[in-house]
PDB file of C-alpha atoms in Angstrom:
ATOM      1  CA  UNK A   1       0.000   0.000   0.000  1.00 63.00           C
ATOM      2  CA  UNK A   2       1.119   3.163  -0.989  1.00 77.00           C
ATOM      3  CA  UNK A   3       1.766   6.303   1.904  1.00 92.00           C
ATOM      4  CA  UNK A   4       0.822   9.672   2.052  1.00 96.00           C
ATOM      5  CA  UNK A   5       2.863  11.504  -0.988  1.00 96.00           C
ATOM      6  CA  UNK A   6       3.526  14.998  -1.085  1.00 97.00           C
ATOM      7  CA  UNK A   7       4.886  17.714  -3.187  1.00 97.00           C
ATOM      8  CA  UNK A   8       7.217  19.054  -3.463  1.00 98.00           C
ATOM      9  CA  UNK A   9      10.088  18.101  -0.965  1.00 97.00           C
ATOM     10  CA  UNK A  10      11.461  21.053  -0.781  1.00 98.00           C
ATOM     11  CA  UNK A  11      10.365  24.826  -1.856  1.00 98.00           C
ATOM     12  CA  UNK A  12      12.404  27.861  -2.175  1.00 98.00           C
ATOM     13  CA  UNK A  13      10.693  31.071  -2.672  1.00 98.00           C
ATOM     14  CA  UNK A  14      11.380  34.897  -2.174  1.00 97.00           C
ATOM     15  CA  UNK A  15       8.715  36.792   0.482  1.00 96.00           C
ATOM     16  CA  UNK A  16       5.323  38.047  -0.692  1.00 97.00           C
ATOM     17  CA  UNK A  17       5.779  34.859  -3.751  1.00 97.00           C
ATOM     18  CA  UNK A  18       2.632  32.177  -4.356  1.00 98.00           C
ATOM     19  CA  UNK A  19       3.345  28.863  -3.572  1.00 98.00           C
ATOM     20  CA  UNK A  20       1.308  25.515  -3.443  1.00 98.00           C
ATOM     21  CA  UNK A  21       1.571  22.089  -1.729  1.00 98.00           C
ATOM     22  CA  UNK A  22       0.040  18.920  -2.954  1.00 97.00           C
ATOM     23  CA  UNK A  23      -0.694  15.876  -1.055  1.00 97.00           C
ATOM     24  CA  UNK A  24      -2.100  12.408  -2.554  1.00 95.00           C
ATOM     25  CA  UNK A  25      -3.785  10.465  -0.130  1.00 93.00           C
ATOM     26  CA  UNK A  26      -3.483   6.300   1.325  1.00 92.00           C
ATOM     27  CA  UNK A  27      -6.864   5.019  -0.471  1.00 88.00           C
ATOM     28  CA  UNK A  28      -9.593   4.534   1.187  1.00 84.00           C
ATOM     29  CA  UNK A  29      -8.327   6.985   4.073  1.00 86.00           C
ATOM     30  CA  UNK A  30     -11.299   9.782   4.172  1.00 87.00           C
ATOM     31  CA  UNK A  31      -9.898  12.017   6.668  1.00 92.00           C
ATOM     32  CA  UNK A  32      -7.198  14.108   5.624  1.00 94.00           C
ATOM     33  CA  UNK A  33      -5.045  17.109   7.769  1.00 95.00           C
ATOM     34  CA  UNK A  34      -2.549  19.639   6.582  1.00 97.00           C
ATOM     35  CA  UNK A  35      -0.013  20.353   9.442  1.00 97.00           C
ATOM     36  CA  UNK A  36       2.768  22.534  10.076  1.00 98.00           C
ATOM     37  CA  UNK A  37       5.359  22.153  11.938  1.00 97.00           C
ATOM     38  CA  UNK A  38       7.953  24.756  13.031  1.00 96.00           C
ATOM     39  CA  UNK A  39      11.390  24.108  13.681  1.00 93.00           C
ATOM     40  CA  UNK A  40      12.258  22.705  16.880  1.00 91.00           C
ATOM     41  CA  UNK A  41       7.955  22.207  17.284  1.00 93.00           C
ATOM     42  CA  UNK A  42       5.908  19.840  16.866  1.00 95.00           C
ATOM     43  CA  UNK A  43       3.283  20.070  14.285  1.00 96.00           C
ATOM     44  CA  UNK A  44       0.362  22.292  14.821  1.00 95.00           C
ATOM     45  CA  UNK A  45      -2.964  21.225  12.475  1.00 95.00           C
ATOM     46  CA  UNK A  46      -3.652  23.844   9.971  1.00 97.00           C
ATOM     47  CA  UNK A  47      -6.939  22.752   8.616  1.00 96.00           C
ATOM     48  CA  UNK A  48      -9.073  18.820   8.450  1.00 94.00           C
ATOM     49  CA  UNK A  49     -11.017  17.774   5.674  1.00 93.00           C
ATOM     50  CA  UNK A  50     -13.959  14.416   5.713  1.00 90.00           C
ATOM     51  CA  UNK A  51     -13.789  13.350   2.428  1.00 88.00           C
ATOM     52  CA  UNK A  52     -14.436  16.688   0.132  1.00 89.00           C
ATOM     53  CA  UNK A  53     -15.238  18.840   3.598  1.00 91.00           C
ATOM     54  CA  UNK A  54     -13.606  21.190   5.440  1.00 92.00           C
ATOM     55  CA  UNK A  55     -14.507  20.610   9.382  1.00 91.00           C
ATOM     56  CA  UNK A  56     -12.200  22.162  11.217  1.00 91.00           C
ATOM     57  CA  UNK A  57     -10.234  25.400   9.606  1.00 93.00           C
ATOM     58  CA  UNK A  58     -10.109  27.211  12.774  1.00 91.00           C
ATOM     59  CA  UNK A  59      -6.431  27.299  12.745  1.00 92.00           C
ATOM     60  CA  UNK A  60      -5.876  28.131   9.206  1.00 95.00           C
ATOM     61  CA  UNK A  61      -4.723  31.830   8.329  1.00 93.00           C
ATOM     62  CA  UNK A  62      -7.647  32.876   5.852  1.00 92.00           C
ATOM     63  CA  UNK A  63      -5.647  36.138   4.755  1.00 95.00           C
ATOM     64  CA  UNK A  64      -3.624  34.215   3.416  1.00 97.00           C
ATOM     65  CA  UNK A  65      -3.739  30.694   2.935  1.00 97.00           C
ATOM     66  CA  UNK A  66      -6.369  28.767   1.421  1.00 97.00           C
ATOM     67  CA  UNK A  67      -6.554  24.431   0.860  1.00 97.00           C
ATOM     68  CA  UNK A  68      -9.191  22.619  -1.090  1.00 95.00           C
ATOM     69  CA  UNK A  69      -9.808  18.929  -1.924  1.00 94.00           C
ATOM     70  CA  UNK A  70     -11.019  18.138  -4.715  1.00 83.00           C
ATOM     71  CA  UNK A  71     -13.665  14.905  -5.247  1.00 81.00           C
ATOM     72  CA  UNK A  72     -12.049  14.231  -1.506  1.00 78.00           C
ATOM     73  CA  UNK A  73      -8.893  12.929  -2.854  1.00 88.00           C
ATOM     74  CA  UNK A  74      -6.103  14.973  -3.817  1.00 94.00           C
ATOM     75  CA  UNK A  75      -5.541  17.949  -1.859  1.00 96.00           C
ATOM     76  CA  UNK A  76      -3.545  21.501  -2.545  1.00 97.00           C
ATOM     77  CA  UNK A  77      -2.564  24.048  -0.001  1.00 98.00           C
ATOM     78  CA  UNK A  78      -1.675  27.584  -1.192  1.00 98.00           C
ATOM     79  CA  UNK A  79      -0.231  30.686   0.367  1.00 98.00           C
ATOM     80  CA  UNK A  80      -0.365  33.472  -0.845  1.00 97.00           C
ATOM     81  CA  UNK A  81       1.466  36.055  -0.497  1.00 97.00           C
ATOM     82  CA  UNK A  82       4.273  34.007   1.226  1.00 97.00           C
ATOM     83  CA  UNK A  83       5.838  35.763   4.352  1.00 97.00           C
ATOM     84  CA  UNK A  84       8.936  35.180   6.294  1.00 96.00           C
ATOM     85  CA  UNK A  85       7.330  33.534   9.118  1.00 96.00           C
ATOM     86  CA  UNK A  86       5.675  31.118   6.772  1.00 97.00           C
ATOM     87  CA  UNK A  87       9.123  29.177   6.683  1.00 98.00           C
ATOM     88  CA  UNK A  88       8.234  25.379   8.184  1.00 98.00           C
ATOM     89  CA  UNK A  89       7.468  22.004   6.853  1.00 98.00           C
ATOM     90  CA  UNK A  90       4.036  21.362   5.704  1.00 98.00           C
ATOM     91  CA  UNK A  91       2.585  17.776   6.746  1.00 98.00           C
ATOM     92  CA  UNK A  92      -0.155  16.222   5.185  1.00 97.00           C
ATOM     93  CA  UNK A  93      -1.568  13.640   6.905  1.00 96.00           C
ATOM     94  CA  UNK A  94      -4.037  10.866   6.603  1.00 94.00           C
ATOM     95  CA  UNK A  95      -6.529   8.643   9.125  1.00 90.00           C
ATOM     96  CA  UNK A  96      -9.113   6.029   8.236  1.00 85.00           C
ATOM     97  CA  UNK A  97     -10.393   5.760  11.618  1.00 80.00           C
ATOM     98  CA  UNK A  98     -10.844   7.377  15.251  1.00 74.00           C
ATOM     99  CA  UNK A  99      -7.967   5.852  16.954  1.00 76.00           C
ATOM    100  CA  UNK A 100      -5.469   8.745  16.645  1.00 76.00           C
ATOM    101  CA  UNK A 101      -3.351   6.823  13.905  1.00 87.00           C
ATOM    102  CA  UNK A 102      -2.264   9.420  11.823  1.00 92.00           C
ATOM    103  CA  UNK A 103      -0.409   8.738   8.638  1.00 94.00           C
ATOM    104  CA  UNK A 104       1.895  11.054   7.304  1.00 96.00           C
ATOM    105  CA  UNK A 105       3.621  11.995   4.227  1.00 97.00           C
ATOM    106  CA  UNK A 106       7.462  12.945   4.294  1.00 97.00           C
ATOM    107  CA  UNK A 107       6.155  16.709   4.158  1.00 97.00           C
ATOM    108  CA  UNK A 108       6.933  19.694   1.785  1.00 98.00           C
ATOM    109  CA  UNK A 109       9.939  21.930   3.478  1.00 98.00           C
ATOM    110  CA  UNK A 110       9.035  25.580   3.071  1.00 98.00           C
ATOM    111  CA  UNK A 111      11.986  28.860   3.149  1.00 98.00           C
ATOM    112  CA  UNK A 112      11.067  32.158   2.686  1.00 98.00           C
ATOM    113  CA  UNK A 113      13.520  34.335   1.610  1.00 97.00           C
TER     114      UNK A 113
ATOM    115  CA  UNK B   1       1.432  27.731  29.116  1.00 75.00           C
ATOM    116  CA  UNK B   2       1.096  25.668  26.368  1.00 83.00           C
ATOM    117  CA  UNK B   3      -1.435  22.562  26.806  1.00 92.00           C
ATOM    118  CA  UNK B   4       1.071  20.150  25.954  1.00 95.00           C
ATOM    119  CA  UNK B   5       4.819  19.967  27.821  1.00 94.00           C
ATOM    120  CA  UNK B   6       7.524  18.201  26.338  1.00 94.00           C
ATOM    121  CA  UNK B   7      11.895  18.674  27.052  1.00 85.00           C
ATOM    122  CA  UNK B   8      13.093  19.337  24.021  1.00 81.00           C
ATOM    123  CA  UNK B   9      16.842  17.749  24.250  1.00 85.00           C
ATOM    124  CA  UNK B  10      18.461  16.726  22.621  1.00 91.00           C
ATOM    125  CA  UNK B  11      19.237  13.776  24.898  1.00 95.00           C
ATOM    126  CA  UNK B  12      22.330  11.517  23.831  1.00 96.00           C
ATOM    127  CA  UNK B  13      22.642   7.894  25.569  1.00 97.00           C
ATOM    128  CA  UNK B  14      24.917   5.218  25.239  1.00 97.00           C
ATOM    129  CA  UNK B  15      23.482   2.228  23.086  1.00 97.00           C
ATOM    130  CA  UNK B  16      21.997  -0.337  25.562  1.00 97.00           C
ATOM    131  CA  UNK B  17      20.929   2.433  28.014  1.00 97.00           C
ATOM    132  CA  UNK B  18      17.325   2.715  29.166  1.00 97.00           C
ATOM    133  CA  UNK B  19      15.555   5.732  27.601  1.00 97.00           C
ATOM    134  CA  UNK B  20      13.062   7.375  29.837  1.00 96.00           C
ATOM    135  CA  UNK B  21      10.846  10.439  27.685  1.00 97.00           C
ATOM    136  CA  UNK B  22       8.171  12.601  29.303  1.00 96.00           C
ATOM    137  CA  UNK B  23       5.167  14.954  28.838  1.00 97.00           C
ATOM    138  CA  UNK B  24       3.194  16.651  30.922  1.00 97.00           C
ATOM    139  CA  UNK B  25      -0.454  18.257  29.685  1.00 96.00           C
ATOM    140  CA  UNK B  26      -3.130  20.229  31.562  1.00 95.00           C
ATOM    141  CA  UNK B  27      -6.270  19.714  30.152  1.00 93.00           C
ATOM    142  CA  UNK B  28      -8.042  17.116  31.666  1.00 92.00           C
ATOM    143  CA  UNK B  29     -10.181  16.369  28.826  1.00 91.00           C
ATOM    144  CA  UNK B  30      -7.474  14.662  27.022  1.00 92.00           C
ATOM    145  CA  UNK B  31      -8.420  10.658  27.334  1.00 90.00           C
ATOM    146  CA  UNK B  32      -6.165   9.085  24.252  1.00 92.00           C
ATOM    147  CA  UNK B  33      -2.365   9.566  24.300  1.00 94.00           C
ATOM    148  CA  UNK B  34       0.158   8.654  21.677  1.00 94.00           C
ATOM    149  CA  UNK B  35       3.780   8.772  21.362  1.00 97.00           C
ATOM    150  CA  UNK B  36       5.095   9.171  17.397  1.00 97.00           C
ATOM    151  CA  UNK B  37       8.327   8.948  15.800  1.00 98.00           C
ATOM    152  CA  UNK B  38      10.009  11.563  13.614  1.00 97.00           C
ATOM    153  CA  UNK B  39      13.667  10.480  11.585  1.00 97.00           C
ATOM    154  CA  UNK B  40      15.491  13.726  10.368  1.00 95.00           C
ATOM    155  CA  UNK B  41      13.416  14.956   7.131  1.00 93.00           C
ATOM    156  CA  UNK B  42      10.207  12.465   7.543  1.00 95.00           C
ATOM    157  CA  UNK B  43       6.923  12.790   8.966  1.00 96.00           C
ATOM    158  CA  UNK B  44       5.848  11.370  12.324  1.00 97.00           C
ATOM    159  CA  UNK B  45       5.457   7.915  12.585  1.00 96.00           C
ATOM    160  CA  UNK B  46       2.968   6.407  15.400  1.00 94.00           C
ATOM    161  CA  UNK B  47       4.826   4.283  17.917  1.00 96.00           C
ATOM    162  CA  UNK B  48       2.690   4.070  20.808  1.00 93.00           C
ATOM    163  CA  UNK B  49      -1.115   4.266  21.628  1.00 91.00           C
ATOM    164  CA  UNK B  50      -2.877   4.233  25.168  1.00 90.00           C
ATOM    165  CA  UNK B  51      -6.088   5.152  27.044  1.00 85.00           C
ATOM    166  CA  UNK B  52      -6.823   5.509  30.637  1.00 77.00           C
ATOM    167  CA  UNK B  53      -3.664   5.068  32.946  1.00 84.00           C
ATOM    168  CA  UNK B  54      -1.534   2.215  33.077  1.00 87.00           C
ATOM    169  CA  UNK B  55       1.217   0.646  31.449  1.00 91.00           C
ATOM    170  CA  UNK B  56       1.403  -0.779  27.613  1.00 93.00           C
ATOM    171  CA  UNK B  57       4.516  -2.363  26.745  1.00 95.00           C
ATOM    172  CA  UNK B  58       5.275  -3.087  22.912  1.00 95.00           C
ATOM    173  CA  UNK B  59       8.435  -5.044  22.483  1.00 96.00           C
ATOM    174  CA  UNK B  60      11.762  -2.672  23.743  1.00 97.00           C
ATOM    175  CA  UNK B  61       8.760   0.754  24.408  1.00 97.00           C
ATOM    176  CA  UNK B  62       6.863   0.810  27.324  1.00 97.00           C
ATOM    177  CA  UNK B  63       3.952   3.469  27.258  1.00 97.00           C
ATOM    178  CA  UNK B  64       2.769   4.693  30.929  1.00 96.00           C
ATOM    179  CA  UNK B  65      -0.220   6.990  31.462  1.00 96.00           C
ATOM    180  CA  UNK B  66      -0.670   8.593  34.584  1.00 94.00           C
ATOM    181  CA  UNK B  67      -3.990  10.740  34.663  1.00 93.00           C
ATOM    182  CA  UNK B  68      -3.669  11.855  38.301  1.00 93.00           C
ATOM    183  CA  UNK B  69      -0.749  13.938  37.878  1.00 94.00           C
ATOM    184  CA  UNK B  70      -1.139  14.364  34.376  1.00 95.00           C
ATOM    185  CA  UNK B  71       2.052  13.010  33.233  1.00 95.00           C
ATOM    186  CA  UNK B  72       3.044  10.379  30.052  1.00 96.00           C
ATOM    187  CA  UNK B  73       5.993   8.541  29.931  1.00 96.00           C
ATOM    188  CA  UNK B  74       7.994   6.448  27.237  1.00 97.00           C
ATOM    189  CA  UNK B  75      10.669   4.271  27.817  1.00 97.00           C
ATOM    190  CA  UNK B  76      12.850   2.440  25.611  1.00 98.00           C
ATOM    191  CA  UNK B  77      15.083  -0.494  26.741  1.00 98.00           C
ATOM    192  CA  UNK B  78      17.925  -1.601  25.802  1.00 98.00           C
ATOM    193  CA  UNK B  79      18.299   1.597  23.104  1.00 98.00           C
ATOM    194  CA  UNK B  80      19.837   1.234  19.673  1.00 97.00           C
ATOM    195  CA  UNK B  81      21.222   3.679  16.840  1.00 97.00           C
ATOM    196  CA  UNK B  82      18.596   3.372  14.640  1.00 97.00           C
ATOM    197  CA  UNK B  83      16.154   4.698  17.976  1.00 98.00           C
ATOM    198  CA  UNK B  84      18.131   8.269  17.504  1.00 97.00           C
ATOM    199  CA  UNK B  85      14.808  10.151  16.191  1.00 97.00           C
ATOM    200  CA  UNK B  86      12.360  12.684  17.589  1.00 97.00           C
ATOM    201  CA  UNK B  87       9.650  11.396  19.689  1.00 98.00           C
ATOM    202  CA  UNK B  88       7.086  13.240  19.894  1.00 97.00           C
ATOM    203  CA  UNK B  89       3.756  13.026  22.655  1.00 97.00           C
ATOM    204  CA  UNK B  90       0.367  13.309  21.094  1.00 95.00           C
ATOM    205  CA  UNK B  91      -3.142  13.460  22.757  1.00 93.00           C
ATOM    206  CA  UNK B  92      -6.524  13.700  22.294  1.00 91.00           C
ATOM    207  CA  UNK B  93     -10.372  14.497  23.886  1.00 87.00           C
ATOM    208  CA  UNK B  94     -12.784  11.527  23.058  1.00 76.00           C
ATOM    209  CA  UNK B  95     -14.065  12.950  20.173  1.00 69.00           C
ATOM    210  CA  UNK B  96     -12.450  12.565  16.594  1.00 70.00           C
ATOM    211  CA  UNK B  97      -8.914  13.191  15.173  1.00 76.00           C
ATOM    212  CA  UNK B  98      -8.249  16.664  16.556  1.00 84.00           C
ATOM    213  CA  UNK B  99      -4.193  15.742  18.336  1.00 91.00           C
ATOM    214  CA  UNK B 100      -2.377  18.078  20.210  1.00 93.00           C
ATOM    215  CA  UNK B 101       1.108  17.346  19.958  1.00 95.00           C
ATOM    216  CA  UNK B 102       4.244  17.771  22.279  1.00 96.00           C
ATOM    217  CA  UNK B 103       7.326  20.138  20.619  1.00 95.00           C
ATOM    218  CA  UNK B 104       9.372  16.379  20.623  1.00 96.00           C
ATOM    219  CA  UNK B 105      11.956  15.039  22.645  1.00 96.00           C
ATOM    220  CA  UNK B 106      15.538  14.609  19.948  1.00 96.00           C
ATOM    221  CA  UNK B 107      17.256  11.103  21.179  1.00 97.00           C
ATOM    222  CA  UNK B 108      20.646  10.650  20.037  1.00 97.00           C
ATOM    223  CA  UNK B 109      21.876   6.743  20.435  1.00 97.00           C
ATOM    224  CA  UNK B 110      25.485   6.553  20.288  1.00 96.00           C
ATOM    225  CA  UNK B 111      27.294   3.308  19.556  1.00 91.00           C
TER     226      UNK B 111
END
């Protein structure tokens, strides 16, 4: 079974720059979460989708970024405009279930320049 | 004060030594605690799940919960290299998904 797979790896961009994130899913695993995680942190959620559904974006910086799924597969996360502050790694993670078993991909690493 | 406690090392042992990691939380809602895994440049990885307190051993990782004081231990026996990671403490209310992670203890295992 494939994981979680995200890109890019790694993303260099220059302040007030677009940039997006994609994430492909495990199959079958409806629940999907876009974290970040600061250096030295651990990783804070961002925003939770049920299948195509957005139930918990409380944490997610409107202003600025912005995530959608799409048939509740695939998933993108955008910022825009970037800011210096915006520099982390940006997890994407899976569940199928209520257990707390969260699958993650190897993350997309962030710097703003 | 953040709902979730955790030392951030880094803590370097001596392969064979017995690994003792620690959070503490404050919200008493929290029911479901979990320890993950992190290697350099990859995304957690869950190691250990528990509810209510007690002890949950899982080959070398014991997992001990103790609601009272409000405290969550890991321990690793007998440690190896390939243990030198970021483990990170993870909980959770009874309802859904939502975790509320630890900043993650870095272990360093050195032959």
């Amino acid at each position: 079974e494939a994981g979680v797979v995200q890109s890019p790896r790694y993303k260099i961009i220059e302040k007030k720059q677009p940039v997006a994130f994609w994430c492909n899913p495990i199959s079958g695993h409806n629940t999907l979460y876009w974290y970040r995680q600061n250096l030295g942190q651990g990783p804070e959620l961002l925003i939770r989708y049920e299948n195509e559904e957005a139930v918990d974006d409380s944490q997610l910086p409107k202003d600025r970024f912005s995530a959608e799924r799409l048939k509740g597969v695939d998933s993108t996360l955008k910022i825009q405009p970037a800011e210096l502050g915006d520099s982390a790694v940006y997890l994407c993670a899976n569940s199928r279930d209520n257990t707390g078993e969260l699958f993650f991909g190897e993350g997309s690493r962030l710097t703003v320049l | 004060q953040k709902e979730v406690e955790q030392d951030p090392g880094p803590l370097s042992v001596p392969e064979g030594a017995i690994v003792s990691l620690n959070c503490t939380y404050s919200n008493s809602a929290f029911q479901y605690f979990m320890w993950y895994r992190q290697y350099s440049r990859k995304g957690p990885e869950l190691l250990m799940y528990t509810y209510s307190s007690g002890n949950k051993e899982d080959g070398r990782f014991t997992a001990q919960v103790d609601k009272s004081s409000k405290y969550i231990s890991l321990f690793i026996r007998d440690s190896q290299p390939s243990d030198s990671a970021t483990y990170l403490c993870a909980m959770r209310t009874g309802g859904g998904n939502k975790l509320t992670f630890g900043t993650g203890t870095q272990l360093k295992v050195e032959l």
